[in-house]
């Protein structure tokens, strides 16, 4: 690639790096924020959860908006919103201000990230060049999250507001560079103008970065029902971590989300310009890869969450010690763009994906017999194998997730994959928290460390089960390539960096929904 191509890639990778460090640093800073602003536990928890709701609730809409309204426009607009509301969080003096700022920041990430991913697929030549760009992008995401844990700990020592101001500085630099480097989108004929095009699969570009005006208008009803359904579904998933406590509210949110999804499907079947062309779900590799990503990401972050509680609540490690210990999981930032491409070239995507799942089963399985006084050396094999597994499985999964998808729907495919990974991380954390709470409900106020340790072991079964199911799913052909319908079709990776996921960064249990300062009491929270 030439100098300008590398510069553009640097800007797009900088965006996902920004998103990664933003959520990781906040997770480290939550205890200081809570203490300084005297926030109650539920408010501190919602500072984290608000980002999840915004991100997961609008990712699908964000991905399709990039296709319909212009990738460059969506990227620049929402990067600006991200910058503004991150700064607002830094000036917050009340809990509600932080919650609003984090929710809008999550919404902006839901629009900005799919736009960045689809810009890569349409800016780099299909083949080795594009695959290299995508793997560098994925590795940068992992690096941003891992470094964010440590950087957040250091910045918090200077003052928690720097956790908000530092992303503002980086976002400002990226915005200036992106305005110069990201090209305007050239006109692409709508699929309806080409042979064998499906109705409703229209590309709205009218010229460089300008949407084509259509008399039918934008699918407002579809957008509204999709956003409402995703928001309610995300809320229901977050509430799963409370177990049976308040189950009526959880069930009600899930029922309402399901109802709205049914309405959304009905709307999309009838509208001449659907937000989501339902036919994309008939692409087998897309559905299998999305489900595989949900299981893999959910297991990965669920395991990290349990590990963090074990180190901090049972072993008494500090937030910074925990963050540094988990940095080794970021080895995928190095392996993804170096080792994975060679393995994919030699063995193909399907075998590499399966190998990643198998390694994940081994990694989490090794940690099942964790003891009360395990040394870091005893934990290290699990950490390095888990990081390697992520490097092997995640990149090829993201490629498989958009095989056979036209360029005009790359944003949609990216949004779908982001939606699955966002929900995967939330499901993984909620599931391990619920199991842990149920298993520890008999322990009395932390007076029985052995019972607490047993609860941790029970929770660890969740990630093992998830990656085992993912391995079985991957054996049915995830990664088998089909010929894309257009020359521009390619892979769009999603990045599993959610606020729920990054709670593993060192947030104390009492600042997390469903958790208490004493892990033994989680079952009754």
Coordinates of N, CA and C in Angstrom, one line a residue, residues 177-261:
X177 N -7.7 14.7 10.6 CA -7.0 13.8 9.6 C -8.0 13.2 8.7
X178 N -9.2 12.7 9.3 CA -10.2 12.0 8.5 C -10.8 12.9 7.4
X179 N -11.0 14.2 7.8 CA -11.6 15.2 6.8 C -10.7 15.3 5.6
X180 N -9.4 15.2 5.7 CA -8.5 15.3 4.6 C -8.4 14.0 3.8
X181 N -8.4 12.9 4.6 CA -8.0 11.6 4.0 C -9.1 10.7 3.4
X182 N -10.3 10.8 4.0 CA -11.4 9.9 3.6 C -12.0 10.5 2.3
X183 N -11.9 9.8 1.2 CA -12.4 10.3 -0.1 C -14.0 10.3 -0.1
X184 N -14.5 11.2 -0.9 CA -15.9 11.2 -1.1 C -16.3 10.0 -1.8
X185 N -17.5 9.5 -1.5 CA -17.9 8.2 -2.2 C -18.3 8.5 -3.6
X186 N -17.8 7.7 -4.5 CA -18.2 7.8 -5.9 C -19.6 7.3 -6.1
X187 N -20.2 7.7 -7.2 CA -21.5 7.2 -7.5 C -21.5 5.7 -7.8
X188 N -22.4 5.0 -7.3 CA -22.5 3.6 -7.6 C -24.0 3.3 -8.0
X189 N -24.2 2.7 -9.1 CA -25.5 2.4 -9.6 C -26.3 1.5 -8.6
X190 N -27.5 1.9 -8.4 CA -28.3 1.1 -7.5 C -28.5 -0.3 -8.0
X191 N -28.5 -1.3 -7.1 CA -28.7 -2.7 -7.5 C -30.0 -2.8 -8.3
X192 N -31.0 -2.0 -8.1 CA -32.3 -2.0 -8.8 C -32.0 -1.7 -10.3
X193 N -30.9 -1.0 -10.6 CA -30.6 -0.6 -11.9 C -29.8 -1.7 -12.7
X194 N -29.4 -2.7 -11.9 CA -28.6 -3.8 -12.5 C -29.4 -5.0 -12.7
X195 N -28.9 -5.9 -13.4 CA -29.6 -7.2 -13.7 C -29.8 -8.0 -12.5
X196 N -30.9 -8.7 -12.4 CA -31.2 -9.6 -11.3 C -31.1 -9.0 -9.9
X197 N -31.4 -7.7 -9.8 CA -31.4 -7.0 -8.5 C -32.6 -7.3 -7.8
X198 N -32.5 -7.4 -6.4 CA -33.7 -7.6 -5.6 C -34.4 -6.3 -5.3
X199 N -35.7 -6.3 -5.3 CA -36.4 -5.1 -4.9 C -36.1 -4.7 -3.5
X200 N -36.0 -3.4 -3.3 CA -35.7 -2.9 -1.9 C -34.3 -2.9 -1.6
X201 N -33.4 -3.4 -2.5 CA -32.0 -3.4 -2.1 C -31.3 -2.2 -2.9
X202 N -31.8 -1.0 -2.7 CA -31.3 0.1 -3.5 C -30.2 0.8 -2.8
X203 N -29.2 1.2 -3.6 CA -28.1 2.0 -3.0 C -28.4 3.5 -3.2
X204 N -28.4 4.2 -2.1 CA -28.9 5.6 -2.2 C -27.8 6.6 -2.6
X205 N -26.7 6.2 -3.1 CA -25.7 7.2 -3.4 C -26.0 7.9 -4.7
X206 N -25.9 9.2 -4.7 CA -26.2 10.0 -5.9 C -24.9 10.7 -6.4
X207 N -23.9 10.7 -5.7 CA -22.7 11.3 -6.1 C -21.7 11.2 -5.0
X208 N -20.6 12.0 -5.0 CA -19.6 11.9 -3.9 C -20.2 12.2 -2.6
X209 N -20.4 11.1 -1.8 CA -20.9 11.3 -0.4 C -22.3 11.8 -0.3
X210 N -23.1 11.9 -1.3 CA -24.4 12.4 -1.3 C -25.5 11.3 -1.5
X211 N -26.5 11.2 -0.6 CA -27.5 10.2 -0.8 C -28.4 10.6 -1.9
X212 N -28.9 9.6 -2.6 CA -29.9 9.7 -3.7 C -31.2 10.0 -3.1
X213 N -31.9 11.0 -3.5 CA -33.2 11.3 -3.0 C -34.2 10.4 -3.6
X214 N -35.1 9.8 -2.8 CA -36.1 8.9 -3.3 C -37.4 9.3 -2.8
X215 N -38.4 9.1 -3.7 CA -39.8 9.5 -3.3 C -40.3 8.7 -2.2
X216 N -39.8 7.4 -2.1 CA -40.4 6.6 -1.0 C -39.9 7.0 0.4
X217 N -38.8 7.7 0.4 CA -38.3 8.2 1.7 C -37.5 7.1 2.5
X218 N -36.9 7.5 3.6 CA -36.2 6.6 4.5 C -37.2 5.8 5.3
X219 N -36.8 4.6 5.6 CA -37.6 3.7 6.4 C -37.7 4.1 7.8
X220 N -38.4 5.2 8.1 CA -38.5 5.7 9.5 C -39.1 4.7 10.5
X221 N -40.2 4.1 10.0 CA -40.9 3.1 10.9 C -40.0 1.9 11.2
X222 N -39.3 1.4 10.2 CA -38.4 0.3 10.4 C -37.3 0.7 11.4
X223 N -36.8 1.9 11.2 CA -35.7 2.4 12.0 C -36.1 2.5 13.5
X224 N -37.3 3.1 13.7 CA -37.8 3.3 15.0 C -38.1 1.9 15.7
X225 N -38.7 1.0 15.0 CA -39.0 -0.3 15.7 C -37.8 -1.1 15.9
X226 N -36.8 -1.0 15.0 CA -35.5 -1.7 15.2 C -34.8 -1.2 16.4
X227 N -34.7 0.1 16.5 CA -34.0 0.8 17.6 C -34.6 0.4 19.0
X228 N -36.0 0.5 19.0 CA -36.7 0.2 20.2 C -36.5 -1.3 20.6
X229 N -36.6 -2.2 19.6 CA -36.5 -3.6 19.9 C -35.1 -3.9 20.5
X230 N -34.0 -3.3 19.8 CA -32.7 -3.5 20.3 C -32.4 -3.0 21.7
X231 N -32.9 -1.8 21.9 CA -32.8 -1.2 23.3 C -33.4 -2.1 24.3
X232 N -34.6 -2.5 24.1 CA -35.3 -3.4 25.1 C -34.6 -4.7 25.2
X233 N -34.1 -5.3 24.1 CA -33.4 -6.5 24.2 C -32.1 -6.4 25.0
X234 N -31.4 -5.3 24.7 CA -30.1 -5.0 25.5 C -30.4 -4.9 27.0
X235 N -31.5 -4.2 27.3 CA -31.9 -4.0 28.7 C -32.2 -5.3 29.3
X236 N -32.9 -6.2 28.6 CA -33.3 -7.5 29.2 C -32.0 -8.3 29.4
X237 N -31.1 -8.3 28.5 CA -29.8 -9.0 28.7 C -29.1 -8.5 29.9
X238 N -29.0 -7.2 30.0 CA -28.3 -6.6 31.2 C -28.9 -7.1 32.5
X239 N -30.2 -7.2 32.5 CA -30.9 -7.5 33.7 C -30.8 -9.0 34.0
X240 N -30.3 -9.8 33.1 CA -30.1 -11.3 33.3 C -29.2 -11.5 34.5
X241 N -28.2 -10.5 34.7 CA -27.2 -10.7 35.7 C -27.9 -10.7 37.1
X242 N -29.1 -10.2 37.2 CA -29.8 -10.1 38.5 C -30.4 -11.5 38.9
X243 N -30.3 -12.5 38.0 CA -30.9 -13.8 38.2 C -32.4 -13.7 38.4
X244 N -32.9 -14.3 39.4 CA -34.4 -14.3 39.7 C -34.9 -13.0 40.3
X245 N -34.0 -12.2 40.8 CA -34.4 -10.9 41.4 C -35.0 -10.0 40.3
X246 N -36.2 -9.6 40.5 CA -36.9 -8.7 39.5 C -37.1 -9.4 38.2
X247 N -37.4 -10.7 38.2 CA -37.5 -11.4 36.9 C -38.7 -10.9 36.1
X248 N -39.7 -10.4 36.7 CA -40.9 -9.9 36.0 C -40.5 -8.8 35.0
X249 N -39.7 -7.9 35.5 CA -39.2 -6.8 34.7 C -38.3 -7.3 33.6
X250 N -37.5 -8.2 33.9 CA -36.6 -8.8 32.8 C -37.5 -9.5 31.7
X251 N -38.4 -10.3 32.2 CA -39.3 -11.0 31.2 C -40.1 -10.0 30.4
X252 N -40.6 -9.0 31.1 CA -41.4 -8.0 30.4 C -40.6 -7.3 29.3
X253 N -39.4 -6.9 29.6 CA -38.5 -6.3 28.6 C -38.2 -7.2 27.4
X254 N -38.0 -8.5 27.7 CA -37.7 -9.5 26.7 C -39.0 -9.7 25.8
X255 N -40.1 -9.7 26.4 CA -41.4 -9.9 25.7 C -41.6 -8.7 24.8
X256 N -41.4 -7.5 25.3 CA -41.6 -6.3 24.5 C -40.7 -6.3 23.4
X257 N -39.4 -6.7 23.6 CA -38.4 -6.7 22.5 C -38.8 -7.7 21.4
X258 N -39.3 -8.8 21.8 CA -39.7 -9.9 20.9 C -40.9 -9.4 20.0
X259 N -41.8 -8.7 20.7 CA -43.0 -8.2 20.0 C -42.6 -7.1 18.9
X260 N -41.7 -6.3 19.3 CA -41.2 -5.2 18.4 C -40.4 -5.8 17.3
X261 N -39.7 -6.9 17.5 CA -38.9 -7.5 16.4 C -39.9 -8.1 15.4

